[in-house]
């Protein structure tokens, strides 16, 4: 057992405070990582504030982890001390079920182990629950660690470990490429990375944001068009336009309004995870044979593929680097859609 310094929230309405946490002893397949940067995903906020229910306190969030290998277990072959590595939302899965064997560990039939707020498998650490990346170190099984290519800075790579793969996976699944019209709803942490990746894949990209405030940034990142959803005219003008719409919004939306923007056989993919249900009118799906779908992050192999793709296309997240004592105020700014475009904690300040 080793210890790490971390920032934990003690209760749903509490403030983050510095704590010491235990990390498991290094097993043969384990990698000890010195965390350098940890992104703040909106899922961290949903969990820290117990919006989804079931949060265990104290809670150390953080699943956008970039760092350097500090030690390796005796059977580790893929990584050496000093390697640049990342960890995303997953730290374990059964490895035997159909989704796991297909490299889709996030859909593990037995339930994957998430990087924080999840019971640790009995075989790994009986009675433990996971603590995430707002910390100085983490121990992760080799097969859930990915390599960060030299071309990307660790700070701008960190958000790719969740935001990047969460957008890359559905964009690839629904065959985004030249000739495809893709709209991204929400120009936040997920959305801005989605704009960059969809543009690099060759699609015609439209941003649907609440206002035109971030329009120049969106166009600079590769969007071809940018519309304000506060303007009713947007929904009239864009009716029947898109092959794929990706919803990254953390709050409920009037889904029917967005379904009507899909072309024949178009798909609306839900990524945002607000805690309340949203309603859908059947005729908006039936018309034009539209689909409503969802997608959850991506598997380990695809996360590595995404990082290699981003390095080859010069894609990193656009970040505001903060110190650990600024986490509470960063959360407030994310809640107010006032982030450009991902807060990243410099873990040297923990
Ligand atoms: P974020 O940085 O807060 O971005 C969300 C964006 O949604 C905001 O920047 C804002 O964009 C828009 N928005 C916020 N409130 C809105 C409202 N009331 N009405 C309309 N638009 C609104 O959050 P994120 O980190 O990108 O995460 C977004 C959601 O995805 C969260 O619910 C998170 O839990 C979920 N998530 C899901 C997965 C998955 O695997 N499915 C993975 C990661 C995160 P504009 O200012 O441009 O309007
Ligand atoms: Zn996330
Ligand atoms: Zn499995």
Coordinates of C-alpha atoms and ligand atoms in Angstrom, one line a residue:
X1 CA 0.0 0.0 0.0
X2 CA 1.3 3.5 -0.8
X3 CA -0.3 6.9 -0.2
X4 CA -1.1 9.8 -2.5
X5 CA -2.2 13.4 -1.9
X6 CA -5.6 14.1 -3.4
X7 CA -8.5 16.5 -3.4
X8 CA -11.8 15.0 -2.1
X9 CA -15.3 16.3 -1.7
X10 CA -16.7 15.2 1.7
X11 CA -20.5 15.6 1.0
X12 CA -22.7 16.6 -2.0
X13 CA -22.8 20.2 -0.8
X14 CA -19.2 20.3 0.5
X15 CA -16.1 21.9 -0.7
X16 CA -13.0 20.1 -2.0
X17 CA -10.3 19.6 0.6
X18 CA -6.8 18.1 0.6
X19 CA -6.7 14.5 1.9
X20 CA -4.3 11.6 1.9
X21 CA -5.6 8.4 0.2
X22 CA -4.3 4.9 -0.1
X23 CA -3.2 3.4 -3.4
X24 CA -3.0 -0.4 -3.6
X25 CA 0.3 -2.2 -3.6
X26 CA 1.8 -2.7 -7.0
X27 CA 0.7 -6.1 -8.4
X28 CA 2.5 -7.9 -11.2
X29 CA 0.3 -6.3 -13.9
X30 CA 0.1 -2.9 -12.3
X31 CA 1.5 0.5 -13.3
X32 CA 2.2 3.3 -10.8
X33 CA 1.6 6.6 -12.5
X34 CA 2.7 10.1 -11.3
X35 CA -0.3 12.1 -12.3
X36 CA 0.7 15.4 -13.9
X37 CA -2.7 16.7 -15.1
X38 CA -6.3 15.9 -14.5
X39 CA -9.2 17.3 -16.5
X40 CA -12.5 18.3 -15.0
X41 CA -15.4 16.6 -16.8
X42 CA -19.0 17.5 -16.2
X43 CA -19.5 13.9 -15.0
X44 CA -17.2 14.7 -12.1
X45 CA -19.7 17.4 -11.1
X46 CA -22.7 15.1 -11.5
X47 CA -21.0 12.5 -9.3
X48 CA -19.4 14.9 -6.7
X49 CA -22.8 16.5 -6.1
X50 CA -24.6 13.1 -6.1
X51 CA -26.9 14.1 -9.0
X52 CA -26.9 10.5 -10.2
X53 CA -27.3 9.0 -6.7
X54 CA -25.0 6.5 -5.1
X55 CA -21.9 8.6 -4.6
X56 CA -19.6 7.4 -1.8
X57 CA -17.9 10.1 0.3
X58 CA -15.2 11.2 0.5
X59 CA -15.2 11.2 -3.3
X60 CA -12.0 11.9 -5.4
X61 CA -13.2 12.5 -9.0
X62 CA -11.0 12.7 -12.1
X63 CA -11.0 10.4 -15.1
X64 CA -9.0 12.5 -17.6
X65 CA -5.6 11.5 -16.3
X66 CA -2.2 12.2 -17.9
X67 CA 1.1 11.4 -16.3
X68 CA 4.4 9.6 -16.2
X69 CA 5.1 6.0 -15.3
X70 CA 6.8 5.9 -11.9
X71 CA 7.1 2.1 -11.4
X72 CA 5.9 -1.1 -13.0
X73 CA 4.9 -4.5 -11.7
X74 CA 7.0 -7.6 -12.5
X75 CA 4.8 -8.8 -15.5
X76 CA 4.3 -5.4 -17.1
X77 CA 5.7 -5.4 -20.7
X78 CA 4.1 -2.4 -22.4
X79 CA 5.3 0.4 -20.3
X80 CA 8.6 1.5 -18.7
X81 CA 9.4 4.1 -16.0
X82 CA 9.3 7.5 -17.6
X83 CA 6.7 6.7 -20.3
X84 CA 4.0 9.3 -21.0
X85 CA 0.6 7.6 -20.3
X86 CA -3.0 8.3 -19.8
X87 CA -6.0 6.7 -17.9
X88 CA -9.6 7.4 -18.8
X89 CA -12.9 6.4 -17.3
X90 CA -12.2 2.7 -17.0
X91 CA -9.7 0.8 -14.8
X92 CA -11.0 -2.8 -15.1
X93 CA -13.6 -5.1 -16.7
X94 CA -14.2 -8.9 -16.8
X95 CA -12.2 -9.4 -20.0
X96 CA -14.3 -12.4 -21.0
X97 CA -17.8 -11.2 -22.0
X98 CA -18.8 -10.4 -25.6
X99 CA -18.3 -6.6 -25.3
X100 CA -14.9 -7.1 -23.5
X101 CA -13.7 -9.5 -26.2
X102 CA -14.8 -7.0 -28.8
X103 CA -12.7 -4.3 -27.1
X104 CA -15.8 -2.4 -25.8
X105 CA -14.9 -2.8 -22.1
X106 CA -17.2 0.2 -21.3
X107 CA -20.1 -2.1 -22.1
X108 CA -18.8 -5.1 -20.0
X109 CA -21.7 -7.4 -19.3
X110 CA -20.5 -7.8 -15.7
X111 CA -20.1 -4.0 -15.3
X112 CA -16.8 -2.3 -15.9
X113 CA -14.9 -0.7 -13.0
X114 CA -15.0 3.0 -13.4
X115 CA -12.0 5.1 -12.4
X116 CA -13.8 6.6 -9.4
X117 CA -16.7 6.0 -7.1
X118 CA -16.9 2.3 -8.0
X119 CA -16.3 -0.9 -6.0
X120 CA -12.9 -2.3 -6.7
X121 CA -13.1 -6.0 -7.9
X122 CA -12.7 -8.3 -4.9
X123 CA -9.7 -10.0 -6.5
X124 CA -7.9 -6.6 -6.7
X125 CA -8.7 -4.9 -3.4
X126 CA -11.5 -6.4 -1.3
X127 CA -13.8 -3.7 0.1
X128 CA -12.2 -0.9 -1.7
X129 CA -13.9 1.7 -4.0
X130 CA -12.0 3.6 -6.6
X131 CA -10.6 7.1 -6.2
X132 CA -9.8 9.1 -9.3
X133 CA -7.4 11.5 -10.8
X134 CA -7.5 14.6 -8.6
X135 CA -4.4 13.1 -7.0
X136 CA -0.7 12.9 -7.2
X137 CA -0.5 9.1 -8.0
X138 CA -2.7 6.2 -9.2
X139 CA -2.1 2.5 -9.6
X140 CA -3.8 1.0 -12.7
X141 CA -3.7 -2.4 -14.4
X142 CA -1.5 -2.2 -17.5
X143 CA -4.2 -3.2 -19.9
X144 CA -6.2 0.0 -19.0
X145 CA -3.3 2.4 -19.5
X146 CA -2.8 4.1 -22.8
X147 CA 0.3 5.7 -24.3
X148 CA 0.2 9.4 -25.0
X149 CA 2.1 10.1 -28.2
X150 CA 5.0 12.6 -28.1
X151 CA 3.2 15.0 -30.4
X152 CA 0.6 16.1 -27.7
X153 CA 1.4 18.0 -24.5
X154 CA 0.3 16.1 -21.4
X155 CA -1.9 19.0 -20.3
X156 CA -3.9 19.2 -23.5
X157 CA -4.0 15.4 -23.8
X158 CA -5.6 14.8 -20.4
X159 CA -9.2 15.9 -21.5
X160 CA -8.9 13.6 -24.5
X161 CA -9.0 10.6 -22.1
X162 CA -12.8 11.2 -21.6
X163 CA -14.0 14.1 -23.8
X164 CA -11.9 12.9 -26.8
X165 CA -12.9 9.3 -26.8
X166 CA -16.5 10.1 -26.0
X167 CA -16.8 12.0 -29.2
X168 CA -14.4 10.0 -31.3
X169 CA -16.3 6.7 -30.7
X170 CA -19.7 7.7 -31.9
X171 CA -18.2 9.8 -34.8
X172 CA -16.5 6.7 -36.0
X173 CA -19.4 4.3 -35.2
X174 CA -21.8 6.5 -37.4
X175 CA -19.2 6.7 -40.2
X176 CA -18.4 10.4 -40.0
X177 CA -16.4 11.5 -43.0
X178 CA -16.4 13.6 -46.2
X179 CA -20.0 14.2 -47.5
X180 CA -21.5 13.8 -44.0
X181 CA -23.3 16.7 -42.2
X182 CA -22.7 16.5 -38.5
X183 CA -24.1 18.9 -35.8
X184 CA -22.7 19.1 -32.3
X185 CA -25.0 20.5 -29.6
X186 CA -23.0 22.3 -26.9
X187 CA -19.7 23.9 -27.2
X188 CA -18.3 22.8 -23.9
X189 CA -15.6 20.3 -22.9
X190 CA -17.0 17.4 -25.0
X191 CA -18.4 19.6 -27.8
X192 CA -15.2 21.6 -28.6
X193 CA -13.2 18.4 -29.0
X194 CA -16.0 16.9 -31.1
X195 CA -15.8 19.8 -33.5
X196 CA -12.0 19.3 -33.9
X197 CA -12.3 15.5 -34.5
X198 CA -15.3 15.7 -36.8
X199 CA -13.6 18.4 -38.9
X200 CA -10.4 16.2 -39.0
X201 CA -12.5 13.3 -40.2
X202 CA -13.6 15.4 -43.1
X203 CA -17.3 16.1 -42.2
X204 CA -19.2 19.3 -42.7
X205 CA -19.5 20.5 -39.1
X206 CA -22.2 22.7 -37.5
X207 CA -22.2 23.9 -33.9
X208 CA -25.5 24.4 -32.1
X209 CA -24.8 26.5 -29.1
X210 CA -27.0 28.5 -26.8
X211 CA -25.6 31.8 -28.1
X212 CA -23.1 33.0 -30.7
X213 CA -20.6 34.0 -27.9
X214 CA -18.1 31.3 -28.8
X215 CA -18.7 31.4 -32.6
X216 CA -15.2 32.6 -33.6
X217 CA -13.6 29.9 -31.5
X218 CA -15.8 27.2 -33.1
X219 CA -15.0 28.3 -36.6
X220 CA -11.3 28.4 -35.7
X221 CA -11.5 24.8 -34.4
X222 CA -12.9 23.6 -37.7
X223 CA -16.7 24.2 -37.7
X224 CA -18.2 25.3 -41.0
X225 CA -21.3 26.8 -39.5
X226 CA -22.4 28.0 -36.1
X227 CA -25.9 28.7 -34.9
X228 CA -27.6 29.9 -31.7
X229 CA -30.3 27.7 -30.3
X230 CA -31.8 30.6 -28.5
X231 CA -32.9 31.9 -31.9
X232 CA -36.1 30.0 -33.0
X233 CA -35.2 30.8 -36.6
X234 CA -32.3 28.3 -36.3
X235 CA -34.7 25.4 -35.9
X236 CA -36.8 26.5 -38.9
X237 CA -33.7 27.1 -41.1
X238 CA -32.0 23.8 -40.4
X239 CA -35.0 21.4 -40.6
X240 CA -34.0 18.1 -42.2
X241 CA -30.3 19.0 -42.5
X242 CA -28.1 16.6 -40.7
X243 CA -27.0 13.0 -41.0
X244 CA -25.8 12.9 -37.4
X245 CA -26.4 15.1 -34.4
X246 CA -24.4 14.7 -31.2
X247 CA -25.9 16.0 -28.0
X248 CA -23.2 16.9 -25.5
X249 CA -25.5 19.0 -23.2
X250 CA -25.4 18.3 -19.5
X251 CA -29.0 19.5 -19.0
X252 CA -32.4 18.4 -20.5
X253 CA -33.1 19.6 -24.0
X254 CA -36.4 19.7 -26.0
X255 CA -35.3 16.6 -28.0
X256 CA -38.2 16.9 -30.5
X257 CA -36.8 20.2 -31.8
X258 CA -33.5 18.6 -32.5
X259 CA -34.9 15.4 -34.1
X260 CA -36.6 17.5 -36.7
X261 CA -33.2 18.7 -37.8
X262 CA -32.3 15.2 -38.9
X263 CA -32.4 14.2 -42.6
X264 CA -33.6 10.8 -43.9
X265 CA -32.1 8.0 -41.8
X266 CA -30.3 10.5 -39.6
X267 CA -29.3 9.7 -36.0
X268 CA -29.4 11.8 -32.9
X269 CA -26.8 10.5 -30.4
X270 CA -27.2 11.4 -26.7
X271 CA -24.0 11.8 -24.8
X272 CA -25.1 14.3 -22.1
X273 CA -26.3 12.6 -18.9
X274 CA -28.7 14.8 -17.0
X275 CA -30.5 13.0 -14.2
X276 CA -34.1 13.7 -15.4
X277 CA -35.9 11.9 -18.3
X278 CA -36.5 13.7 -21.6
X279 CA -39.7 13.2 -23.7
X280 CA -39.8 12.3 -27.4
X281 CA -42.7 12.4 -29.8
X282 CA -43.0 9.2 -32.0
X283 CA -43.9 11.0 -35.2
X284 CA -40.6 13.0 -35.1
X285 CA -38.7 9.6 -35.2
X286 CA -41.0 7.9 -37.6
X287 CA -40.8 10.7 -40.1
X288 CA -37.7 10.3 -42.2
X289 CA -36.9 7.0 -40.4
X290 CA -34.8 8.8 -37.8
X291 CA -32.9 7.1 -35.0
X292 CA -32.3 8.2 -31.4
X293 CA -29.2 6.6 -29.9
X294 CA -26.7 6.9 -27.1
X295 CA -23.0 6.2 -26.7
X296 CA -20.7 5.7 -23.6
X297 CA -17.0 6.7 -23.9
X298 CA -15.1 4.1 -25.9
X299 CA -12.9 1.0 -25.3
X300 CA -9.2 1.0 -24.4
X301 CA -8.0 0.1 -27.9
X302 CA -10.1 2.8 -29.5
X303 CA -8.9 5.3 -26.9
X304 CA -5.4 4.6 -28.1
X305 CA -6.5 4.9 -31.7
X306 CA -8.1 8.3 -30.8
X307 CA -4.9 9.5 -29.2
X308 CA -2.8 8.5 -32.2
X309 CA -5.4 10.2 -34.5
X310 CA -5.3 13.4 -32.4
X311 CA -1.5 13.5 -32.5
X312 CA -1.4 13.0 -36.2
X313 CA -3.9 15.8 -36.7
X314 CA -2.5 18.2 -34.1
X315 CA -5.6 18.0 -31.9
X316 CA -5.5 18.7 -28.2
X317 CA -8.1 20.1 -25.9
X318 CA -8.2 23.9 -25.3
X319 CA -7.7 24.2 -21.6
X320 CA -7.6 26.6 -18.6
X321 CA -5.0 25.3 -16.2
X322 CA -5.9 25.7 -12.6
X323 CA -4.4 24.8 -9.2
X324 CA -6.2 22.3 -7.0
X325 CA -7.5 24.9 -4.6
X326 CA -9.6 26.3 -7.5
X327 CA -11.7 23.2 -8.1
X328 CA -14.8 24.6 -6.4
X329 CA -14.8 27.8 -8.4
X330 CA -14.1 25.9 -11.6
X331 CA -17.2 23.7 -10.9
X332 CA -19.3 26.8 -10.6
X333 CA -17.9 28.2 -13.9
X334 CA -18.6 24.9 -15.7
X335 CA -22.2 25.0 -14.3
X336 CA -22.6 28.5 -15.8
X337 CA -21.2 27.3 -19.3
X338 CA -18.3 29.6 -18.6
X339 CA -15.3 27.4 -19.5
X340 CA -13.0 27.6 -22.5
X341 CA -13.0 24.8 -22.9
X342 CA -11.8 22.4 -20.3
X343 CA -10.4 23.0 -16.8
X344 CA -7.3 21.0 -16.1
X345 CA -5.8 20.6 -12.6
X346 CA -2.0 21.0 -12.4
X347 CA -1.5 18.2 -9.9
X348 CA 1.9 19.8 -8.8
X349 CA -0.4 22.1 -6.7
X350 CA -2.0 19.3 -4.7
Ligands
LIG1 P1 -19.6 21.0 -20.2 O1 -18.2 21.4 -20.4 O2 -20.4 21.7 -19.1 O3 -20.4 21.3 -21.6 C1 -21.8 21.2 -21.7 C2 -22.3 22.3 -22.7 O4 -23.7 22.1 -22.9 C3 -22.1 23.7 -22.2 O5 -20.8 24.2 -22.4 C4 -23.1 24.4 -22.9 O6 -22.7 24.7 -24.3 C5 -24.3 23.4 -23.1 N1 -25.3 23.6 -22.1 C6 -25.2 23.6 -20.7 N2 -26.4 23.8 -20.1 C7 -27.3 23.9 -21.1 C8 -28.7 24.1 -21.1 N3 -29.4 24.3 -20.0 N4 -29.3 24.2 -22.3 C9 -28.6 24.1 -23.5 N5 -27.3 23.9 -23.5 C10 -26.6 23.8 -22.3 O7 -19.8 19.5 -20.0 P2 -19.0 18.2 -20.6 O8 -17.9 17.9 -19.7 O9 -18.8 18.5 -22.0 O10 -20.1 17.1 -20.4 C11 -21.4 17.2 -21.0 C12 -22.3 16.1 -20.6 O11 -21.8 14.8 -21.1 C13 -22.4 15.8 -19.1 O12 -23.8 15.5 -18.8 C14 -21.5 14.6 -18.8 O13 -21.9 13.9 -17.7 C15 -21.8 13.8 -20.1 N6 -20.7 12.9 -20.5 C16 -21.1 11.8 -21.0 C17 -20.1 10.9 -21.5 C18 -20.5 9.6 -22.2 O14 -19.7 8.7 -22.3 N7 -21.8 9.5 -22.7 C19 -18.8 11.1 -21.3 C20 -18.4 12.3 -20.7 C21 -19.4 13.2 -20.3 P3 -23.0 26.1 -25.0 O15 -22.6 27.2 -24.1 O16 -22.3 26.0 -26.3 O17 -24.5 26.1 -25.2
LIG2 ZN1 -15.9 12.3 -18.4
LIG3 ZN1 -16.7 -8.0 -19.6

